[in-house]
PDB file of C-alpha atoms in Angstrom:
ATOM      1  CA  UNK A 131      17.397  55.655  19.215  1.00  0.00           C
ATOM      2  CA  UNK A 132      15.980  52.982  21.534  1.00  0.00           C
ATOM      3  CA  UNK A 133      17.101  49.350  21.569  1.00  0.00           C
ATOM      4  CA  UNK A 134      13.509  48.276  21.002  1.00  0.00           C
ATOM      5  CA  UNK A 135      13.198  50.462  17.898  1.00  0.00           C
ATOM      6  CA  UNK A 136      16.462  49.141  16.515  1.00  0.00           C
ATOM      7  CA  UNK A 137      15.468  45.523  17.188  1.00  0.00           C
ATOM      8  CA  UNK A 138      12.114  46.065  15.508  1.00  0.00           C
ATOM      9  CA  UNK A 139      13.813  47.344  12.347  1.00  0.00           C
ATOM     10  CA  UNK A 140      16.154  44.360  12.093  1.00  0.00           C
ATOM     11  CA  UNK A 141      13.270  41.953  12.684  1.00  0.00           C
ATOM     12  CA  UNK A 142      11.258  43.762  10.007  1.00  0.00           C
ATOM     13  CA  UNK A 143      14.117  43.514   7.510  1.00  0.00           C
ATOM     14  CA  UNK A 144      14.694  39.842   8.324  1.00  0.00           C
ATOM     15  CA  UNK A 145      10.980  39.069   7.878  1.00  0.00           C
ATOM     16  CA  UNK A 146      11.106  40.680   4.437  1.00  0.00           C
ATOM     17  CA  UNK A 147      13.910  38.397   3.276  1.00  0.00           C
ATOM     18  CA  UNK A 148      11.785  35.485   2.093  1.00  0.00           C
ATOM     19  CA  UNK A 149      11.813  33.632  -1.198  1.00  0.00           C
ATOM     20  CA  UNK A 150      10.940  35.844  -4.146  1.00  0.00           C
ATOM     21  CA  UNK A 151      10.974  39.028  -2.060  1.00  0.00           C
ATOM     22  CA  UNK A 152      10.498  42.369  -3.805  1.00  0.00           C
ATOM     23  CA  UNK A 153      14.034  43.766  -4.084  1.00  0.00           C
ATOM     24  CA  UNK A 154      12.996  47.307  -4.973  1.00  0.00           C
ATOM     25  CA  UNK A 155      10.483  47.610  -2.139  1.00  0.00           C
ATOM     26  CA  UNK A 156      12.965  46.056   0.320  1.00  0.00           C
ATOM     27  CA  UNK A 157      15.713  48.533  -0.591  1.00  0.00           C
ATOM     28  CA  UNK A 158      13.383  51.551  -0.552  1.00  0.00           C
ATOM     29  CA  UNK A 159      12.225  50.459   2.890  1.00  0.00           C
ATOM     30  CA  UNK A 160      15.846  50.145   3.980  1.00  0.00           C
ATOM     31  CA  UNK A 161      16.622  53.692   2.776  1.00  0.00           C
ATOM     32  CA  UNK A 162      13.673  55.054   4.728  1.00  0.00           C
ATOM     33  CA  UNK A 163      14.644  53.161   7.866  1.00  0.00           C
ATOM     34  CA  UNK A 164      18.201  54.524   7.666  1.00  0.00           C
ATOM     35  CA  UNK A 165      16.836  58.068   7.715  1.00  0.00           C
ATOM     36  CA  UNK A 166      14.602  57.298  10.698  1.00  0.00           C
ATOM     37  CA  UNK A 167      17.179  55.402  12.737  1.00  0.00           C
ATOM     38  CA  UNK A 168      20.339  57.350  12.042  1.00  0.00           C
ATOM     39  CA  UNK A 169      18.993  60.876  12.091  1.00  0.00           C
ATOM     40  CA  UNK A 170      20.308  61.734   8.626  1.00  0.00           C
ATOM     41  CA  UNK A 171      18.451  63.734   5.987  1.00  0.00           C
ATOM     42  CA  UNK A 172      18.421  61.141   3.188  1.00  0.00           C
ATOM     43  CA  UNK A 173      19.782  57.801   2.025  1.00  0.00           C
ATOM     44  CA  UNK A 174      20.455  56.183  -1.339  1.00  0.00           C
ATOM     45  CA  UNK A 175      21.446  52.706  -2.518  1.00  0.00           C
ATOM     46  CA  UNK A 176      23.488  51.719  -5.551  1.00  0.00           C
ATOM     47  CA  UNK A 177      23.869  48.139  -6.821  1.00  0.00           C
ATOM     48  CA  UNK A 178      25.892  46.568  -9.600  1.00  0.00           C
ATOM     49  CA  UNK A 179      24.287  45.109 -12.706  1.00  0.00           C
ATOM     50  CA  UNK A 180      25.456  42.079 -14.654  1.00  0.00           C
ATOM     51  CA  UNK A 181      28.220  44.179 -16.260  1.00  0.00           C
ATOM     52  CA  UNK A 182      29.597  45.272 -12.874  1.00  0.00           C
ATOM     53  CA  UNK A 183      28.235  48.780 -13.470  1.00  0.00           C
ATOM     54  CA  UNK A 184      26.693  50.736 -10.606  1.00  0.00           C
ATOM     55  CA  UNK A 185      23.025  51.703 -10.876  1.00  0.00           C
ATOM     56  CA  UNK A 186      20.673  53.663  -8.619  1.00  0.00           C
ATOM     57  CA  UNK A 187      18.029  51.289  -7.236  1.00  0.00           C
ATOM     58  CA  UNK A 188      16.572  53.108  -4.224  1.00  0.00           C
ATOM     59  CA  UNK A 189      16.554  56.503  -2.525  1.00  0.00           C
ATOM     60  CA  UNK A 190      14.605  58.121   0.281  1.00  0.00           C
ATOM     61  CA  UNK A 191      13.874  61.240  -1.792  1.00  0.00           C
ATOM     62  CA  UNK A 192      13.859  62.395  -5.399  1.00  0.00           C
ATOM     63  CA  UNK A 193      16.717  64.857  -4.909  1.00  0.00           C
ATOM     64  CA  UNK A 194      18.818  62.050  -3.440  1.00  0.00           C
ATOM     65  CA  UNK A 195      18.113  59.803  -6.424  1.00  0.00           C
ATOM     66  CA  UNK A 196      19.151  62.569  -8.816  1.00  0.00           C
ATOM     67  CA  UNK A 197      22.339  63.263  -6.846  1.00  0.00           C
ATOM     68  CA  UNK A 198      23.254  59.563  -6.901  1.00  0.00           C
ATOM     69  CA  UNK A 199      22.634  59.536 -10.657  1.00  0.00           C
ATOM     70  CA  UNK A 200      24.902  62.561 -11.003  1.00  0.00           C
ATOM     71  CA  UNK A 201      27.696  60.656  -9.272  1.00  0.00           C
ATOM     72  CA  UNK A 202      27.404  57.827 -11.765  1.00  0.00           C
ATOM     73  CA  UNK A 203      27.210  60.141 -14.760  1.00  0.00           C
ATOM     74  CA  UNK A 204      30.334  62.070 -13.713  1.00  0.00           C
ATOM     75  CA  UNK A 205      32.104  59.009 -12.266  1.00  0.00           C
ATOM     76  CA  UNK A 206      32.921  61.119  -9.218  1.00  0.00           C
ATOM     77  CA  UNK A 207      31.722  61.069  -5.637  1.00  0.00           C
ATOM     78  CA  UNK A 208      31.747  59.218  -2.313  1.00  0.00           C
ATOM     79  CA  UNK A 209      29.552  56.332  -3.445  1.00  0.00           C
ATOM     80  CA  UNK A 210      31.796  55.693  -6.453  1.00  0.00           C
ATOM     81  CA  UNK A 211      34.944  55.743  -4.295  1.00  0.00           C
ATOM     82  CA  UNK A 212      33.321  53.531  -1.661  1.00  0.00           C
ATOM     83  CA  UNK A 213      32.365  50.918  -4.252  1.00  0.00           C
ATOM     84  CA  UNK A 214      35.810  50.895  -5.849  1.00  0.00           C
ATOM     85  CA  UNK A 215      37.714  50.550  -2.580  1.00  0.00           C
ATOM     86  CA  UNK A 216      35.203  48.512  -0.597  1.00  0.00           C
ATOM     87  CA  UNK A 217      35.829  50.896   2.316  1.00  0.00           C
ATOM     88  CA  UNK A 218      33.591  53.482   4.021  1.00  0.00           C
ATOM     89  CA  UNK A 219      33.926  57.079   2.843  1.00  0.00           C
ATOM     90  CA  UNK A 220      32.842  59.749   5.312  1.00  0.00           C
ATOM     91  CA  UNK A 221      33.054  63.514   4.786  1.00  0.00           C
ATOM     92  CA  UNK A 222      31.696  65.678   7.584  1.00  0.00           C
ATOM     93  CA  UNK A 223      32.042  68.976   5.693  1.00  0.00           C
ATOM     94  CA  UNK A 224      31.798  68.676   1.922  1.00  0.00           C
ATOM     95  CA  UNK A 225      32.482  72.341   1.023  1.00  0.00           C
ATOM     96  CA  UNK A 226      35.759  72.478   2.947  1.00  0.00           C
ATOM     97  CA  UNK A 227      36.961  68.947   2.100  1.00  0.00           C
ATOM     98  CA  UNK A 228      38.083  69.831  -1.424  1.00  0.00           C
ATOM     99  CA  UNK A 229      37.068  66.434  -2.833  1.00  0.00           C
ATOM    100  CA  UNK A 230      34.881  65.738  -5.870  1.00  0.00           C
ATOM    101  CA  UNK A 231      34.280  69.406  -6.835  1.00  0.00           C
ATOM    102  CA  UNK A 232      31.458  68.668  -9.284  1.00  0.00           C
ATOM    103  CA  UNK A 233      29.667  66.377  -6.840  1.00  0.00           C
ATOM    104  CA  UNK A 234      30.156  68.867  -3.989  1.00  0.00           C
ATOM    105  CA  UNK A 235      28.609  71.643  -6.074  1.00  0.00           C
ATOM    106  CA  UNK A 236      25.652  69.425  -7.024  1.00  0.00           C
ATOM    107  CA  UNK A 237      25.175  68.363  -3.391  1.00  0.00           C
ATOM    108  CA  UNK A 238      25.189  72.000  -2.272  1.00  0.00           C
ATOM    109  CA  UNK A 239      22.494  72.825  -4.831  1.00  0.00           C
ATOM    110  CA  UNK A 240      20.117  70.347  -3.179  1.00  0.00           C
ATOM    111  CA  UNK A 241      21.157  71.308   0.348  1.00  0.00           C
ATOM    112  CA  UNK A 242      23.496  68.513   1.440  1.00  0.00           C
ATOM    113  CA  UNK A 243      26.631  69.414   3.417  1.00  0.00           C
ATOM    114  CA  UNK A 244      27.851  66.017   4.688  1.00  0.00           C
ATOM    115  CA  UNK A 245      27.951  62.498   3.239  1.00  0.00           C
ATOM    116  CA  UNK A 246      28.786  59.022   4.491  1.00  0.00           C
ATOM    117  CA  UNK A 247      29.053  56.088   2.042  1.00  0.00           C
ATOM    118  CA  UNK A 248      29.077  52.518   3.359  1.00  0.00           C
ATOM    119  CA  UNK A 249      29.963  49.435   1.295  1.00  0.00           C
ATOM    120  CA  UNK A 250      27.482  46.642   0.705  1.00  0.00           C
ATOM    121  CA  UNK A 251      30.120  43.974   1.031  1.00  0.00           C
ATOM    122  CA  UNK A 252      30.536  40.383   2.110  1.00  0.00           C
ATOM    123  CA  UNK A 253      34.193  39.457   2.503  1.00  0.00           C
ATOM    124  CA  UNK A 254      35.838  40.492  -0.779  1.00  0.00           C
ATOM    125  CA  UNK A 255      32.617  40.848  -2.791  1.00  0.00           C
ATOM    126  CA  UNK A 256      31.197  44.363  -3.058  1.00  0.00           C
ATOM    127  CA  UNK A 257      27.748  44.569  -4.650  1.00  0.00           C
ATOM    128  CA  UNK A 258      26.910  48.216  -4.012  1.00  0.00           C
ATOM    129  CA  UNK A 259      26.825  51.082  -1.534  1.00  0.00           C
ATOM    130  CA  UNK A 260      24.515  52.606   1.058  1.00  0.00           C
ATOM    131  CA  UNK A 261      25.058  56.371   1.167  1.00  0.00           C
ATOM    132  CA  UNK A 262      23.785  58.692   3.894  1.00  0.00           C
ATOM    133  CA  UNK A 263      23.326  62.417   3.254  1.00  0.00           C
ATOM    134  CA  UNK A 264      22.850  65.242   5.740  1.00  0.00           C
ATOM    135  CA  UNK A 265      21.938  68.900   5.390  1.00  0.00           C
ATOM    136  CA  UNK A 266      23.989  69.660   8.510  1.00  0.00           C
ATOM    137  CA  UNK A 267      27.770  69.557   8.555  1.00  0.00           C
ATOM    138  CA  UNK A 268      29.224  67.105  11.044  1.00  0.00           C
ATOM    139  CA  UNK A 269      30.463  63.568  11.472  1.00  0.00           C
ATOM    140  CA  UNK A 270      28.309  60.574  12.291  1.00  0.00           C
ATOM    141  CA  UNK A 271      29.334  59.122  15.620  1.00  0.00           C
ATOM    142  CA  UNK A 272      30.808  55.643  15.702  1.00  0.00           C
ATOM    143  CA  UNK A 273      27.629  54.045  17.025  1.00  0.00           C
ATOM    144  CA  UNK A 274      25.490  55.348  14.155  1.00  0.00           C
ATOM    145  CA  UNK A 275      28.114  54.355  11.585  1.00  0.00           C
ATOM    146  CA  UNK A 276      28.146  50.829  13.015  1.00  0.00           C
ATOM    147  CA  UNK A 277      24.360  50.627  12.790  1.00  0.00           C
ATOM    148  CA  UNK A 278      24.421  51.976   9.237  1.00  0.00           C
ATOM    149  CA  UNK A 279      26.982  49.372   8.254  1.00  0.00           C
ATOM    150  CA  UNK A 280      24.930  46.660   9.957  1.00  0.00           C
ATOM    151  CA  UNK A 281      21.880  47.661   7.905  1.00  0.00           C
ATOM    152  CA  UNK A 282      23.980  47.565   4.726  1.00  0.00           C
ATOM    153  CA  UNK A 283      25.265  44.131   5.763  1.00  0.00           C
ATOM    154  CA  UNK A 284      21.725  42.816   6.298  1.00  0.00           C
ATOM    155  CA  UNK A 285      20.757  43.917   2.790  1.00  0.00           C
ATOM    156  CA  UNK A 286      23.922  42.413   1.307  1.00  0.00           C
ATOM    157  CA  UNK A 287      23.458  39.077   3.019  1.00  0.00           C
ATOM    158  CA  UNK A 288      19.824  38.937   1.963  1.00  0.00           C
ATOM    159  CA  UNK A 289      20.659  39.548  -1.688  1.00  0.00           C
ATOM    160  CA  UNK A 290      23.548  37.108  -1.699  1.00  0.00           C
ATOM    161  CA  UNK A 291      21.513  34.478   0.131  1.00  0.00           C
ATOM    162  CA  UNK A 292      19.021  34.470  -2.702  1.00  0.00           C
ATOM    163  CA  UNK A 293      21.807  33.547  -5.068  1.00  0.00           C
ATOM    164  CA  UNK A 294      22.999  30.745  -2.793  1.00  0.00           C
ATOM    165  CA  UNK A 295      19.505  29.306  -2.351  1.00  0.00           C
ATOM    166  CA  UNK A 296      18.665  29.143  -6.030  1.00  0.00           C
ATOM    167  CA  UNK A 297      21.742  29.060  -8.265  1.00  0.00           C
ATOM    168  CA  UNK A 298      25.057  30.769  -8.812  1.00  0.00           C
ATOM    169  CA  UNK A 299      23.806  33.563 -11.005  1.00  0.00           C
ATOM    170  CA  UNK A 300      20.559  34.435  -9.180  1.00  0.00           C
ATOM    171  CA  UNK A 301      21.933  37.734  -7.861  1.00  0.00           C
ATOM    172  CA  UNK A 302      22.805  38.909 -11.365  1.00  0.00           C
ATOM    173  CA  UNK A 303      19.350  38.013 -12.634  1.00  0.00           C
ATOM    174  CA  UNK A 304      17.617  39.532  -9.631  1.00  0.00           C
ATOM    175  CA  UNK A 305      19.565  42.770  -9.806  1.00  0.00           C
ATOM    176  CA  UNK A 306      18.936  42.999 -13.550  1.00  0.00           C
ATOM    177  CA  UNK A 307      15.219  42.516 -12.886  1.00  0.00           C
ATOM    178  CA  UNK A 308      15.383  45.261 -10.265  1.00  0.00           C
ATOM    179  CA  UNK A 309      17.030  47.615 -12.746  1.00  0.00           C
ATOM    180  CA  UNK A 310      14.425  46.807 -15.404  1.00  0.00           C
ATOM    181  CA  UNK A 311      11.717  47.423 -12.821  1.00  0.00           C
ATOM    182  CA  UNK A 312      13.347  50.753 -12.006  1.00  0.00           C
ATOM    183  CA  UNK A 313      12.813  51.879 -15.623  1.00  0.00           C
ATOM    184  CA  UNK A 314       9.103  50.982 -15.439  1.00  0.00           C
ATOM    185  CA  UNK A 315       8.763  52.784 -12.114  1.00  0.00           C
ATOM    186  CA  UNK A 316      10.373  55.937 -13.503  1.00  0.00           C
ATOM    187  CA  UNK A 317       8.001  55.862 -16.466  1.00  0.00           C
ATOM    188  CA  UNK A 318       4.983  55.357 -14.190  1.00  0.00           C
ATOM    189  CA  UNK A 319       6.108  58.255 -11.991  1.00  0.00           C
ATOM    190  CA  UNK A 320       6.157  60.501 -15.045  1.00  0.00           C
ATOM    191  CA  UNK A 321       2.709  59.351 -16.154  1.00  0.00           C
ATOM    192  CA  UNK A 322       1.213  59.960 -12.705  1.00  0.00           C
ATOM    193  CA  UNK A 323       2.966  63.294 -12.255  1.00  0.00           C
ATOM    194  CA  UNK A 324       1.473  64.502 -15.536  1.00  0.00           C
ATOM    195  CA  UNK A 325      -1.948  62.967 -14.976  1.00  0.00           C
ATOM    196  CA  UNK A 326      -2.363  64.117 -11.365  1.00  0.00           C
ATOM    197  CA  UNK A 327      -0.440  67.399 -11.733  1.00  0.00           C
ATOM    198  CA  UNK A 328       1.981  66.614  -8.891  1.00  0.00           C
ATOM    199  CA  UNK A 329       5.779  66.544  -8.708  1.00  0.00           C
ATOM    200  CA  UNK A 330       7.638  63.260  -9.299  1.00  0.00           C
ATOM    201  CA  UNK A 331       8.416  62.797  -5.610  1.00  0.00           C
ATOM    202  CA  UNK A 332       4.722  62.881  -4.702  1.00  0.00           C
ATOM    203  CA  UNK A 333       3.920  60.697  -7.709  1.00  0.00           C
ATOM    204  CA  UNK A 334       6.300  58.034  -6.415  1.00  0.00           C
ATOM    205  CA  UNK A 335       4.796  58.180  -2.921  1.00  0.00           C
ATOM    206  CA  UNK A 336       1.330  57.676  -4.414  1.00  0.00           C
ATOM    207  CA  UNK A 337       2.627  54.807  -6.524  1.00  0.00           C
ATOM    208  CA  UNK A 338       4.137  53.037  -3.493  1.00  0.00           C
ATOM    209  CA  UNK A 339       0.974  53.535  -1.458  1.00  0.00           C
ATOM    210  CA  UNK A 340      -1.096  52.220  -4.350  1.00  0.00           C
ATOM    211  CA  UNK A 341       1.023  49.085  -4.667  1.00  0.00           C
ATOM    212  CA  UNK A 342       0.746  48.401  -0.951  1.00  0.00           C
ATOM    213  CA  UNK A 343      -3.019  48.956  -0.849  1.00  0.00           C
ATOM    214  CA  UNK A 344      -3.464  46.597  -3.785  1.00  0.00           C
ATOM    215  CA  UNK A 345      -0.914  44.082  -2.450  1.00  0.00           C
ATOM    216  CA  UNK A 346       0.975  44.281  -5.751  1.00  0.00           C
ATOM    217  CA  UNK A 347       4.588  44.710  -6.716  1.00  0.00           C
ATOM    218  CA  UNK A 348       5.716  48.200  -7.600  1.00  0.00           C
ATOM    219  CA  UNK A 349       6.950  47.004 -10.973  1.00  0.00           C
ATOM    220  CA  UNK A 350       3.678  45.201 -11.768  1.00  0.00           C
ATOM    221  CA  UNK A 351       1.530  48.231 -10.987  1.00  0.00           C
ATOM    222  CA  UNK A 352       3.966  50.516 -12.815  1.00  0.00           C
ATOM    223  CA  UNK A 353       3.757  48.377 -15.952  1.00  0.00           C
ATOM    224  CA  UNK A 354      -0.061  48.481 -15.843  1.00  0.00           C
ATOM    225  CA  UNK A 355      -0.038  52.277 -15.516  1.00  0.00           C
ATOM    226  CA  UNK A 356       2.473  52.726 -18.326  1.00  0.00           C
ATOM    227  CA  UNK A 357       0.728  50.406 -20.794  1.00  0.00           C
ATOM    228  CA  UNK A 358      -2.702  51.814 -19.870  1.00  0.00           C
ATOM    229  CA  UNK A 359      -4.193  48.508 -18.756  1.00  0.00           C
ATOM    230  CA  UNK A 360      -5.156  49.988 -15.407  1.00  0.00           C
ATOM    231  CA  UNK A 361      -6.583  53.333 -14.374  1.00  0.00           C
ATOM    232  CA  UNK A 362      -4.901  54.561 -11.209  1.00  0.00           C
ATOM    233  CA  UNK A 363      -6.636  56.745  -8.650  1.00  0.00           C
ATOM    234  CA  UNK A 364      -4.876  57.345  -5.298  1.00  0.00           C
ATOM    235  CA  UNK A 365      -6.627  55.687  -2.384  1.00  0.00           C
ATOM    236  CA  UNK A 366      -9.055  53.755  -4.586  1.00  0.00           C
ATOM    237  CA  UNK A 367      -9.129  50.079  -5.652  1.00  0.00           C
ATOM    238  CA  UNK A 368      -7.959  49.309  -9.184  1.00  0.00           C
ATOM    239  CA  UNK A 369     -10.432  50.383 -11.837  1.00  0.00           C
ATOM    240  CA  UNK A 370      -9.634  47.618 -14.301  1.00  0.00           C
ATOM    241  CA  UNK A 371      -8.624  47.729 -17.973  1.00  0.00           C
ATOM    242  CA  UNK A 372      -9.132  50.978 -19.801  1.00  0.00           C
ATOM    243  CA  UNK A 373     -11.123  49.236 -22.533  1.00  0.00           C
ATOM    244  CA  UNK A 374     -13.667  47.824 -20.074  1.00  0.00           C
ATOM    245  CA  UNK A 375     -17.185  49.120 -19.461  1.00  0.00           C
TER     246      UNK A 375
END
């Protein structure tokens, strides 16, 4: 990992943190950058909603998203413990650690052997977790853990800054909007997977590419696909309403 590459990533993240930034796209980009920079296999992000309940908002792969969901459904796993304690949780060898047996079994099914959960925290306030997964057993060295925590801190500060700029409850509203958008995105993934005969992971990649090409929010394009107001073809400009000529 070069210093120039690392600097470029932090500049990129900082440039994204402008008024009315797209939370979902920002966090998905962060997950992808964690994989590239830290040499891990996957990354996932959980955030709290207005009821202080953890939700999955971003992941670098579909299997990671499902594993994070499994943690929340079973109330067991490193991300859950990290959020509750506000402290990092790092397990270099899941099968031999003897912790979270149901999570460990689920992680093994999708090929993960090590996990490192980092808190998204500012002082005493914890708003979520950044969790790194690896198919290889082994610890992350201190330098990579520090960088991972720094990336989590950048995301945390950006989200909390939005609340400070606007009003006290902006984070709650923004996170709730992100969670609502997540539902639309999941529905759009299903529609595209069925329509294009691809798996949901590929459907999501096509959806992200489509939003970028059209300079539109993921949630906006997802809503149009779900309600049928736009015909979606990968790599093509929007075709317009389905009831048009």
